[in-house]
Coordinates of C-alpha atoms in Angstrom, one line a residue:
M563 CA 0.0 0.0 0.0
G564 CA 1.5 3.3 -1.0
H565 CA 1.8 6.4 1.1
D566 CA 2.1 9.2 -1.4
H567 CA 0.4 12.5 -0.6
A568 CA 0.9 16.2 -0.9
P569 CA 1.4 17.8 2.5
A570 CA -1.9 19.8 2.3
E571 CA -3.8 16.6 1.7
A572 CA -2.3 15.1 4.8
G573 CA -3.3 18.0 7.0
H574 CA 0.1 19.5 7.1
D575 CA 1.3 22.9 5.8
A576 CA 3.4 22.8 2.7
E577 CA 6.3 23.4 5.1
L578 CA 6.8 20.6 7.7
V579 CA 7.6 21.9 11.2
V580 CA 11.2 20.5 10.7
G581 CA 11.8 22.4 7.4
V582 CA 11.6 22.0 3.7
P583 CA 13.3 20.0 1.0
G584 CA 16.6 21.6 0.1
E585 CA 18.6 22.1 -3.1
A586 CA 21.7 19.8 -3.3
E587 CA 24.0 22.7 -4.4
Q588 CA 23.0 24.7 -1.3
A589 CA 24.1 22.0 1.1
S590 CA 26.8 23.3 3.5
R591 CA 27.8 19.8 4.6
T592 CA 27.0 16.1 4.4
I593 CA 26.1 14.0 7.4
D594 CA 26.5 10.2 6.9
V595 CA 23.8 8.1 8.7
S596 CA 23.9 4.3 9.1
M597 CA 20.9 2.2 9.9
K598 CA 21.4 -1.2 11.4
E599 CA 20.8 -3.8 14.1
D600 CA 23.3 -4.4 16.8
D601 CA 24.4 -7.7 18.3
D602 CA 21.9 -7.3 21.2
G603 CA 19.0 -7.0 18.8
A604 CA 18.5 -3.3 19.1
M605 CA 17.9 -1.3 16.0
I606 CA 20.0 1.8 15.8
F607 CA 21.0 4.9 13.8
E608 CA 24.6 6.0 13.9
P609 CA 24.9 8.8 14.8
A610 CA 22.2 8.6 17.4
S611 CA 21.8 12.4 17.3
I612 CA 22.2 15.1 14.7
A613 CA 22.8 18.8 15.4
V614 CA 22.3 21.5 12.7
E615 CA 21.6 25.2 12.6
E616 CA 18.4 27.1 11.7
G617 CA 18.6 28.0 8.0
E618 CA 21.2 25.3 7.2
T619 CA 20.8 23.0 4.2
V620 CA 22.3 19.6 4.8
R621 CA 22.7 16.5 2.7
L622 CA 21.9 13.4 4.7
T623 CA 23.5 10.3 3.1
I624 CA 21.7 7.3 4.5
R625 CA 23.0 3.7 4.3
N626 CA 21.2 0.6 5.4
D627 CA 24.1 -1.4 6.9
G628 CA 21.6 -3.9 8.6
E629 CA 20.1 -7.1 7.6
L630 CA 16.5 -5.8 7.6
E631 CA 14.6 -3.1 5.6
H632 CA 14.8 0.2 7.4
E633 CA 13.6 3.8 6.8
F634 CA 14.7 7.3 7.9
V635 CA 11.9 9.8 8.5
L636 CA 12.5 13.4 9.7
G637 CA 9.7 15.1 11.7
D638 CA 8.5 16.6 15.0
R639 CA 7.4 14.3 17.7
S640 CA 3.7 14.5 16.8
H641 CA 4.4 13.9 13.1
I642 CA 6.5 10.8 14.0
A643 CA 3.9 9.5 16.4
E644 CA 1.1 10.0 13.8
H645 CA 3.0 8.1 11.1
K646 CA 4.1 5.4 13.5
G647 CA 0.4 4.7 14.3
L648 CA -0.4 4.6 10.5
M649 CA 2.5 2.2 9.9
E650 CA 1.3 -0.1 12.7
R651 CA -2.2 -0.2 11.0
F652 CA -0.8 -0.5 7.5
P653 CA 2.6 -2.2 7.7
E654 CA 3.2 -2.4 4.0
M655 CA 2.7 1.4 3.6
E656 CA 5.8 3.1 2.2
H657 CA 6.6 6.8 2.5
A658 CA 6.9 8.8 -0.7
D659 CA 7.6 12.0 1.2
P660 CA 10.7 14.3 0.7
N661 CA 11.5 13.9 4.4
A662 CA 11.8 10.1 4.3
V663 CA 13.7 7.3 2.6
R664 CA 13.1 3.6 2.8
L665 CA 16.0 1.3 2.0
Q666 CA 16.6 -2.5 1.6
P667 CA 19.8 -4.0 3.2
G668 CA 22.9 -2.7 1.4
E669 CA 21.1 0.3 -0.2
S670 CA 21.9 3.9 0.1
G671 CA 19.8 7.1 -0.3
E672 CA 19.8 10.7 0.5
I673 CA 17.7 13.5 1.8
V674 CA 18.7 17.2 1.2
W675 CA 16.9 19.3 3.7
T676 CA 16.8 22.9 4.8
F677 CA 16.0 23.3 8.5
T678 CA 13.9 26.4 8.8
K679 CA 12.9 26.4 12.4
A680 CA 14.9 26.0 15.6
G681 CA 13.9 23.3 18.1
D682 CA 14.1 19.7 19.1
F683 CA 12.9 17.2 16.5
E684 CA 13.3 13.5 15.8
F685 CA 14.3 11.0 13.1
A686 CA 13.0 7.5 13.2
C687 CA 12.3 4.2 11.4
L688 CA 8.6 3.7 11.4
I689 CA 8.5 0.2 10.1
P690 CA 6.4 -1.7 12.8
G691 CA 8.5 -2.7 15.8
H692 CA 11.6 -0.8 14.7
Y693 CA 11.0 2.4 16.7
D694 CA 10.2 0.4 19.8
A695 CA 13.5 -1.5 19.3
G696 CA 15.4 1.8 19.6
M697 CA 15.4 3.1 16.0
H698 CA 15.0 6.8 16.6
G699 CA 17.3 9.7 17.3
K700 CA 17.3 13.3 18.4
L701 CA 17.6 16.1 15.9
T702 CA 18.5 19.5 17.3
V703 CA 18.2 22.6 15.2
A704 CA 20.0 25.5 17.0
S705 CA 18.9 29.1 16.6
K706 CA 21.0 31.4 14.5

């Protein structure tokens, strides 16, 4: 089941609370993110937290170094919780949003994002069970 919608159709403003899709040529830096399972069965992101500045455009290069399918979704806590609930009800749903990428083991992808608002946000894997197994991290956007 697909999950492809325009932000307005989903009840969101065109700009997500966490920012807007960015232009690759505007990216000031690249942050490499790895998604995987650890030896204890936890599902993790490395790094577990990301810090950026308000107004900064960043290229997030995301690799699935695990043995299971994973995804990386940027959002505020309410957006993450809402989508987590949808994924639990519709486990085959895939995100087709600019703030998300879903990857099979060994695949890589990227998100170029401009962080327009300061605050504390989150990134997470919303495949059922993954968030609860530890697959989420803190995203801090510092004020200019």
